[in-house]
CSV table of C-alpha atoms and ligand atoms in Angstrom, one decimal:
chain,number,residue,atom,x,y,z
A,6,UNK,CA,92.0,34.8,64.3
A,7,UNK,CA,90.1,35.9,67.4
A,8,UNK,CA,86.5,34.7,68.0
A,9,UNK,CA,84.0,34.9,70.7
A,10,UNK,CA,82.0,31.8,71.6
A,11,UNK,CA,78.7,31.8,73.5
A,12,UNK,CA,77.3,28.5,74.9
A,13,UNK,CA,79.5,25.8,76.2
A,14,UNK,CA,77.1,22.9,76.3
A,15,UNK,CA,77.9,19.5,74.8
A,16,UNK,CA,78.4,21.0,71.3
A,17,UNK,CA,79.8,24.5,72.2
A,18,UNK,CA,82.4,23.1,74.5
A,19,UNK,CA,83.7,20.6,71.9
A,20,UNK,CA,83.6,23.3,69.1
A,21,UNK,CA,85.4,26.0,71.1
A,22,UNK,CA,88.0,23.5,72.3
A,23,UNK,CA,88.7,22.7,68.6
A,24,UNK,CA,89.2,26.3,67.8
A,25,UNK,CA,91.7,26.7,70.7
A,26,UNK,CA,93.5,23.5,69.6
A,27,UNK,CA,94.0,25.1,66.2
A,28,UNK,CA,95.4,28.3,67.4
A,29,UNK,CA,92.4,30.5,67.5
A,30,UNK,CA,92.2,33.1,70.3
A,31,UNK,CA,88.8,32.4,71.9
A,32,UNK,CA,86.8,34.4,74.4
A,33,UNK,CA,84.0,32.4,75.9
A,34,UNK,CA,80.8,33.0,77.8
A,35,UNK,CA,78.2,30.6,79.2
A,36,UNK,CA,75.1,31.4,81.2
A,37,UNK,CA,76.5,29.1,83.9
A,38,UNK,CA,79.8,30.7,84.1
A,39,UNK,CA,81.6,27.8,85.8
A,40,UNK,CA,81.4,25.9,82.5
A,41,UNK,CA,84.1,28.3,81.2
A,42,UNK,CA,86.7,27.0,83.6
A,43,UNK,CA,87.8,24.0,81.5
A,44,UNK,CA,88.1,26.2,78.4
A,45,UNK,CA,90.3,28.7,80.4
A,46,UNK,CA,92.6,25.8,81.3
A,47,UNK,CA,93.1,25.3,77.6
A,48,UNK,CA,93.8,29.0,76.9
A,49,UNK,CA,90.5,30.7,76.5
A,50,UNK,CA,89.6,34.1,77.9
A,51,UNK,CA,86.3,34.6,79.6
A,52,UNK,CA,83.9,37.6,79.3
A,53,UNK,CA,81.1,38.3,81.8
A,54,UNK,CA,78.3,38.8,79.3
A,55,UNK,CA,77.5,38.3,75.6
A,56,UNK,CA,77.8,42.0,75.1
A,57,UNK,CA,81.3,42.0,76.5
A,58,UNK,CA,82.3,39.2,74.1
A,59,UNK,CA,81.0,41.1,71.1
A,60,UNK,CA,82.8,44.3,72.3
A,61,UNK,CA,86.1,42.4,72.4
A,62,UNK,CA,85.7,40.2,69.3
A,63,UNK,CA,85.1,41.0,65.6
A,64,UNK,CA,83.4,37.6,65.2
A,65,UNK,CA,81.1,36.0,67.8
A,66,UNK,CA,79.7,32.4,67.4
A,67,UNK,CA,76.8,31.0,69.5
A,68,UNK,CA,75.7,27.4,70.1
A,69,UNK,CA,72.6,27.6,72.3
A,70,UNK,CA,69.9,25.2,73.1
A,71,UNK,CA,66.8,26.6,71.4
A,72,UNK,CA,64.9,29.7,70.0
A,73,UNK,CA,64.3,31.1,73.4
A,74,UNK,CA,68.0,30.9,74.4
A,75,UNK,CA,69.0,32.3,71.0
A,76,UNK,CA,66.7,35.3,71.5
A,77,UNK,CA,67.8,35.8,75.0
A,78,UNK,CA,71.5,36.3,74.3
A,79,UNK,CA,70.7,38.7,71.4
A,80,UNK,CA,67.8,40.8,72.8
A,81,UNK,CA,68.3,40.3,76.6
A,82,UNK,CA,70.1,42.6,79.1
A,83,UNK,CA,73.8,42.6,78.3
A,84,UNK,CA,73.0,40.9,75.0
A,85,UNK,CA,74.6,41.0,71.6
A,86,UNK,CA,72.5,44.0,70.4
A,87,UNK,CA,74.2,46.2,73.0
A,88,UNK,CA,77.5,46.0,71.2
A,89,UNK,CA,77.0,44.8,67.7
A,90,UNK,CA,77.9,47.4,65.1
A,91,UNK,CA,79.4,47.8,61.7
A,92,UNK,CA,82.3,45.6,61.1
A,93,UNK,CA,81.3,42.9,63.6
A,94,UNK,CA,79.8,39.5,62.7
A,95,UNK,CA,77.5,37.2,64.6
A,96,UNK,CA,77.2,33.6,63.7
A,97,UNK,CA,74.4,31.5,65.3
A,98,UNK,CA,75.1,27.8,65.0
A,99,UNK,CA,72.2,26.7,67.3
A,100,UNK,CA,69.3,24.7,65.8
A,101,UNK,CA,66.4,27.1,65.6
A,102,UNK,CA,63.6,27.8,63.1
A,103,UNK,CA,63.8,30.2,60.2
A,104,UNK,CA,61.6,32.7,61.9
A,105,UNK,CA,63.9,33.0,64.9
A,106,UNK,CA,66.9,33.4,62.6
A,107,UNK,CA,65.2,36.0,60.5
A,108,UNK,CA,64.2,38.1,63.5
A,109,UNK,CA,67.8,37.9,64.8
A,110,UNK,CA,69.2,38.8,61.4
A,111,UNK,CA,66.9,41.9,61.2
A,112,UNK,CA,68.0,43.1,64.6
A,113,UNK,CA,71.7,42.6,64.0
A,114,UNK,CA,71.6,44.2,60.5
A,115,UNK,CA,69.6,47.1,61.8
A,116,UNK,CA,72.6,47.9,64.0
A,117,UNK,CA,75.0,47.6,61.1
A,118,UNK,CA,76.3,44.2,62.0
A,119,UNK,CA,76.6,41.1,59.8
A,120,UNK,CA,74.6,37.8,60.5
A,121,UNK,CA,75.0,34.3,59.5
A,122,UNK,CA,73.0,31.2,60.7
A,123,UNK,CA,75.1,28.1,60.6
A,124,UNK,CA,73.4,25.1,62.3
A,125,UNK,CA,75.3,21.9,62.2
A,126,UNK,CA,74.7,18.2,61.4
A,127,UNK,CA,76.8,15.8,63.5
A,128,UNK,CA,76.8,15.2,67.2
A,129,UNK,CA,79.2,15.2,70.2
A,130,UNK,CA,81.9,13.1,68.6
A,131,UNK,CA,82.0,14.8,65.2
A,132,UNK,CA,82.1,18.1,67.1
A,133,UNK,CA,85.1,16.9,69.1
A,134,UNK,CA,86.8,15.6,65.9
A,135,UNK,CA,86.0,18.7,63.8
A,136,UNK,CA,83.8,16.7,61.5
A,137,UNK,CA,80.6,18.6,61.6
A,138,UNK,CA,78.5,19.4,58.5
A,139,UNK,CA,77.8,23.2,58.5
A,140,UNK,CA,74.6,24.5,57.0
A,141,UNK,CA,75.2,28.3,56.6
A,142,UNK,CA,73.0,31.0,55.2
A,143,UNK,CA,72.9,34.7,55.4
A,144,UNK,CA,75.6,37.3,54.8
A,145,UNK,CA,78.0,35.8,52.2
A,146,UNK,CA,80.9,38.1,53.0
A,147,UNK,CA,80.7,36.9,56.7
A,148,UNK,CA,80.5,33.3,55.5
A,149,UNK,CA,83.8,33.8,53.6
A,150,UNK,CA,85.5,35.5,56.5
A,151,UNK,CA,84.7,32.8,59.0
A,152,UNK,CA,85.5,29.8,56.7
A,153,UNK,CA,88.8,29.3,58.6
A,154,UNK,CA,86.8,28.6,61.8
A,155,UNK,CA,84.3,26.4,59.9
A,156,UNK,CA,87.2,24.5,58.5
A,157,UNK,CA,88.4,23.6,62.0
A,158,UNK,CA,84.9,22.7,63.3
A,159,UNK,CA,83.6,20.9,60.3
A,160,UNK,CA,84.4,18.6,57.4
A,161,UNK,CA,82.2,20.4,55.0
A,162,UNK,CA,80.4,23.7,54.8
A,163,UNK,CA,77.4,24.5,52.7
A,164,UNK,CA,76.4,28.0,51.8
A,165,UNK,CA,72.6,27.9,51.3
A,166,UNK,CA,71.7,31.5,50.4
A,167,UNK,CA,69.2,33.6,52.4
A,168,UNK,CA,68.7,33.5,56.1
A,169,UNK,CA,66.3,30.7,57.0
A,170,UNK,CA,67.6,28.2,54.5
A,171,UNK,CA,70.2,26.9,57.0
A,172,UNK,CA,67.6,26.5,59.7
A,173,UNK,CA,65.1,24.8,57.3
A,174,UNK,CA,67.8,22.4,56.0
A,175,UNK,CA,68.8,21.4,59.5
A,176,UNK,CA,65.2,20.8,60.6
A,177,UNK,CA,64.5,18.6,57.5
A,178,UNK,CA,67.6,16.5,58.3
A,179,UNK,CA,66.7,16.2,62.0
A,180,UNK,CA,63.1,15.4,61.1
A,181,UNK,CA,64.4,12.4,59.1
A,182,UNK,CA,66.8,11.4,61.9
A,183,UNK,CA,64.1,11.5,64.6
A,184,UNK,CA,61.8,9.4,62.5
A,185,UNK,CA,64.6,6.9,61.8
A,186,UNK,CA,65.5,6.4,65.5
A,187,UNK,CA,61.9,5.6,66.2
A,188,UNK,CA,61.7,3.0,63.5
A,189,UNK,CA,65.0,1.6,64.6
A,190,UNK,CA,63.7,1.4,68.2
A,191,UNK,CA,60.6,-0.4,67.2
A,192,UNK,CA,62.7,-2.8,65.1
A,193,UNK,CA,65.0,-3.6,68.0
A,194,UNK,CA,62.0,-4.3,70.3
A,195,UNK,CA,60.1,-6.3,67.7
A,196,UNK,CA,63.2,-8.5,67.1
A,197,UNK,CA,63.6,-9.2,70.8
A,198,UNK,CA,59.9,-10.0,71.3
A,199,UNK,CA,60.0,-12.3,68.2
A,200,UNK,CA,62.7,-14.4,69.8
A,201,UNK,CA,65.5,-12.9,67.7
A,202,UNK,CA,68.8,-11.6,69.0
A,203,UNK,CA,68.8,-7.7,68.5
A,204,UNK,CA,72.5,-7.7,68.2
A,205,UNK,CA,72.3,-10.0,65.2
A,206,UNK,CA,69.7,-7.6,63.8
A,207,UNK,CA,72.4,-4.9,64.1
A,208,UNK,CA,74.8,-7.0,62.0
A,209,UNK,CA,72.2,-7.7,59.4
A,210,UNK,CA,71.3,-4.0,59.1
A,211,UNK,CA,74.9,-3.0,58.9
A,212,UNK,CA,75.5,-5.2,55.8
A,213,UNK,CA,72.4,-4.0,53.9
A,214,UNK,CA,71.1,-1.0,52.0
A,215,UNK,CA,70.0,0.9,55.1
A,216,UNK,CA,73.3,0.7,57.0
A,217,UNK,CA,74.2,4.0,58.5
A,218,UNK,CA,76.5,5.5,61.1
A,219,UNK,CA,73.7,6.3,63.6
A,220,UNK,CA,72.4,2.7,63.8
A,221,UNK,CA,76.1,1.5,64.0
A,222,UNK,CA,76.9,3.9,66.8
A,223,UNK,CA,73.7,3.9,68.8
A,224,UNK,CA,72.6,0.3,68.4
A,225,UNK,CA,74.9,-1.5,70.8
A,226,UNK,CA,74.3,1.0,73.6
A,227,UNK,CA,70.6,1.1,73.1
A,228,UNK,CA,70.4,-2.7,73.5
A,229,UNK,CA,72.3,-2.2,76.8
A,230,UNK,CA,69.7,0.5,77.8
A,231,UNK,CA,72.5,3.0,78.1
A,232,UNK,CA,71.6,6.5,76.8
A,233,UNK,CA,74.5,8.8,77.9
A,234,UNK,CA,73.6,12.1,76.2
A,235,UNK,CA,75.4,13.1,73.0
A,236,UNK,CA,72.3,14.7,71.5
A,237,UNK,CA,69.8,15.3,74.3
A,238,UNK,CA,66.3,14.0,73.6
A,239,UNK,CA,64.7,17.3,74.6
A,240,UNK,CA,66.6,19.0,71.7
A,241,UNK,CA,65.5,16.3,69.3
A,242,UNK,CA,61.9,16.8,70.3
A,243,UNK,CA,62.4,20.6,69.9
A,244,UNK,CA,63.6,19.9,66.3
A,245,UNK,CA,60.6,17.6,65.5
A,246,UNK,CA,58.3,20.3,66.8
A,247,UNK,CA,60.0,23.0,64.7
A,248,UNK,CA,60.0,20.7,61.7
A,249,UNK,CA,56.3,19.9,62.1
A,250,UNK,CA,55.7,23.7,62.2
A,251,UNK,CA,57.6,24.0,58.9
A,252,UNK,CA,55.3,21.2,57.6
A,253,UNK,CA,52.3,23.3,58.7
A,254,UNK,CA,53.6,26.4,56.9
A,255,UNK,CA,54.2,24.5,53.7
A,256,UNK,CA,51.1,22.2,53.9
A,257,UNK,CA,53.4,19.1,54.0
A,258,UNK,CA,51.7,16.1,55.5
A,259,UNK,CA,54.2,14.3,57.7
A,260,UNK,CA,52.4,11.5,59.7
A,261,UNK,CA,55.6,9.6,60.4
A,262,UNK,CA,57.3,12.7,61.8
A,263,UNK,CA,54.1,13.5,63.9
A,264,UNK,CA,54.2,10.0,65.4
A,265,UNK,CA,57.9,10.3,66.1
A,266,UNK,CA,57.3,13.6,67.9
A,267,UNK,CA,54.6,12.0,70.0
A,268,UNK,CA,57.1,9.3,71.0
A,269,UNK,CA,59.7,12.0,72.0
A,270,UNK,CA,57.1,13.9,74.0
A,271,UNK,CA,56.2,10.6,75.8
A,272,UNK,CA,59.9,10.1,76.5
A,273,UNK,CA,60.1,13.6,78.0
A,274,UNK,CA,57.0,12.9,80.2
A,275,UNK,CA,58.9,9.8,81.4
A,276,UNK,CA,61.8,12.1,82.6
A,277,UNK,CA,64.1,11.1,79.7
A,278,UNK,CA,64.6,14.5,78.2
A,279,UNK,CA,68.2,15.0,79.3
A,280,UNK,CA,69.3,11.5,78.1
A,281,UNK,CA,70.4,10.9,74.5
A,282,UNK,CA,67.6,10.9,71.9
A,283,UNK,CA,68.1,7.1,71.6
A,284,UNK,CA,66.2,6.9,74.9
A,285,UNK,CA,63.0,7.0,72.9
A,286,UNK,CA,63.7,3.3,72.7
A,287,UNK,CA,62.6,3.1,76.3
A,288,UNK,CA,59.1,4.3,75.3
A,289,UNK,CA,58.7,1.4,73.0
A,290,UNK,CA,60.0,-1.1,75.5
A,291,UNK,CA,57.7,0.4,78.1
A,292,UNK,CA,54.6,-0.4,76.0
A,293,UNK,CA,52.8,-3.4,77.3
A,294,UNK,CA,53.6,-6.6,75.3
A,295,UNK,CA,50.4,-7.6,73.5
A,296,UNK,CA,48.8,-10.9,74.6
A,297,UNK,CA,50.0,-13.7,72.5
A,298,UNK,CA,46.4,-15.1,72.4
A,299,UNK,CA,44.9,-12.1,70.5
B,3,NDP,N1,74.2,17.6,70.9
B,3,NDP,C1,74.1,17.4,69.6
B,3,NDP,O1,74.5,16.2,69.1
B,3,NDP,C2,73.8,18.4,68.6
B,3,NDP,C3,73.1,19.5,69.0
B,3,NDP,N2,72.8,20.5,68.1
B,3,NDP,C4,72.1,21.7,68.5
B,3,NDP,O2,73.1,22.6,69.1
B,3,NDP,C5,72.5,23.3,70.1
B,3,NDP,C6,73.2,23.0,71.4
B,3,NDP,O3,73.1,21.7,71.7
B,3,NDP,P1,73.9,21.0,72.9
B,3,NDP,O4,75.2,21.6,73.1
B,3,NDP,O5,73.7,19.5,72.8
B,3,NDP,O6,73.0,21.5,74.1
B,3,NDP,P2,73.3,21.6,75.7
B,3,NDP,O7,71.9,21.4,76.4
B,3,NDP,O8,74.4,20.7,76.1
B,3,NDP,O9,73.8,23.1,75.8
B,3,NDP,C7,72.8,24.2,75.7
B,3,NDP,C8,73.6,25.5,75.9
B,3,NDP,O10,72.6,26.6,75.8
B,3,NDP,C9,72.7,27.4,76.9
B,3,NDP,N3,71.4,28.0,77.3
B,3,NDP,C10,70.3,27.4,77.4
B,3,NDP,N4,69.3,28.3,77.7
B,3,NDP,C11,69.9,29.5,77.7
B,3,NDP,C12,69.5,30.8,77.9
B,3,NDP,N5,68.2,31.1,78.2
B,3,NDP,N6,70.3,31.8,77.9
B,3,NDP,C13,71.6,31.6,77.6
B,3,NDP,N7,72.1,30.3,77.4
B,3,NDP,C14,71.3,29.3,77.5
B,3,NDP,C15,73.2,26.5,78.0
B,3,NDP,O11,73.7,27.2,79.1
B,3,NDP,P3,73.9,26.5,80.6
B,3,NDP,O12,75.2,25.7,80.6
B,3,NDP,O13,73.9,27.7,81.5
B,3,NDP,O14,72.6,25.7,80.8
B,3,NDP,C16,74.3,25.6,77.2
B,3,NDP,O15,75.4,26.4,77.1
B,3,NDP,C17,71.0,22.9,70.2
B,3,NDP,O16,70.3,23.8,69.4
B,3,NDP,C18,71.0,21.5,69.5
B,3,NDP,O17,69.7,21.3,69.0
B,3,NDP,C19,73.1,20.4,66.8
B,3,NDP,C20,73.7,19.2,66.4
B,3,NDP,C21,74.1,18.2,67.2
B,4,LIG,O1,71.3,17.6,65.7
B,4,LIG,C1,71.8,16.5,66.0
B,4,LIG,C2,72.8,15.9,65.1
B,4,LIG,O2,73.2,14.7,65.4
B,4,LIG,O3,73.0,16.4,64.0
């Protein structure tokens, strides 16, 4: 099967590498074209523009940073719309909001193409291991046609119905995740300031009812103050912002998520946006320790 792949950041590189490893013919494009070199070494072809990828491939997958990037590759010069036509499918796996996906869907289908949104749950390592959870919605026929690619990139694919449902599901998941990492950060700092060993807290958490892979994976590196990016904090903050907008639309009160968003914004203002989202821990550590006398 031949596929195009747009966006070779942390996730796109790992996902397209997996496709190559499993025998797919892959044509890649990235805004910073030099990032294609490593994929070429592993057998990928390169196209100069998103339009050129779509011209060559029946199916094109994108994994881009945010709504503005997603719009840019579709509507911009040399973008998807210049070549999409009947018989061609476009699958956007970026995390965006439902409105962005809906507008892209309308533009693609107006040209006769097929569209599927398919954001993923799971970070750099699951992407490398082909263990993502894929949250697809949109054209069912396209979903069924690209299942071989989803099976290589992910461990489970959900088909969630109309366009927008994939984006919404992803934002709900990441709203919960972003809130959790904040509570976890506060717990680690509270343990340390209470004279407890934070690494023992990790062992205690891991044996109880709130044990989870995220605490297990991130805890030890957070304690060391190491936040090498798997999921960049700026993207987590984008997801909180989009989830809060969904809360606005649906009149859902989310004070915990709103507070978590403020912490991520603070982290960005401290220059931590390109680090892993676990760096929000540094915002809690940076808060002045209250006087013991009060
Ligand atoms: N990292 C993770 O753990 C996960 C991330 N996601 C989501 O996946 C998406 C990608 O994440 P990730 O790979 O981590 O992000 P990166 O920041 O590593 O990569 C972002 C990609 O988007 C491209 N890009 C940014 N702006 C534009 C633009 N205006 N036009 C064209 N291309 C653009 C970048 O190109 P360039 O190289 O030129 O900058 C790069 O290829 C995001 O939506 C994120 O929320 C979902 C699940 C997990
Ligand atoms: O979007 C991030 C993730 O880990 O999932």
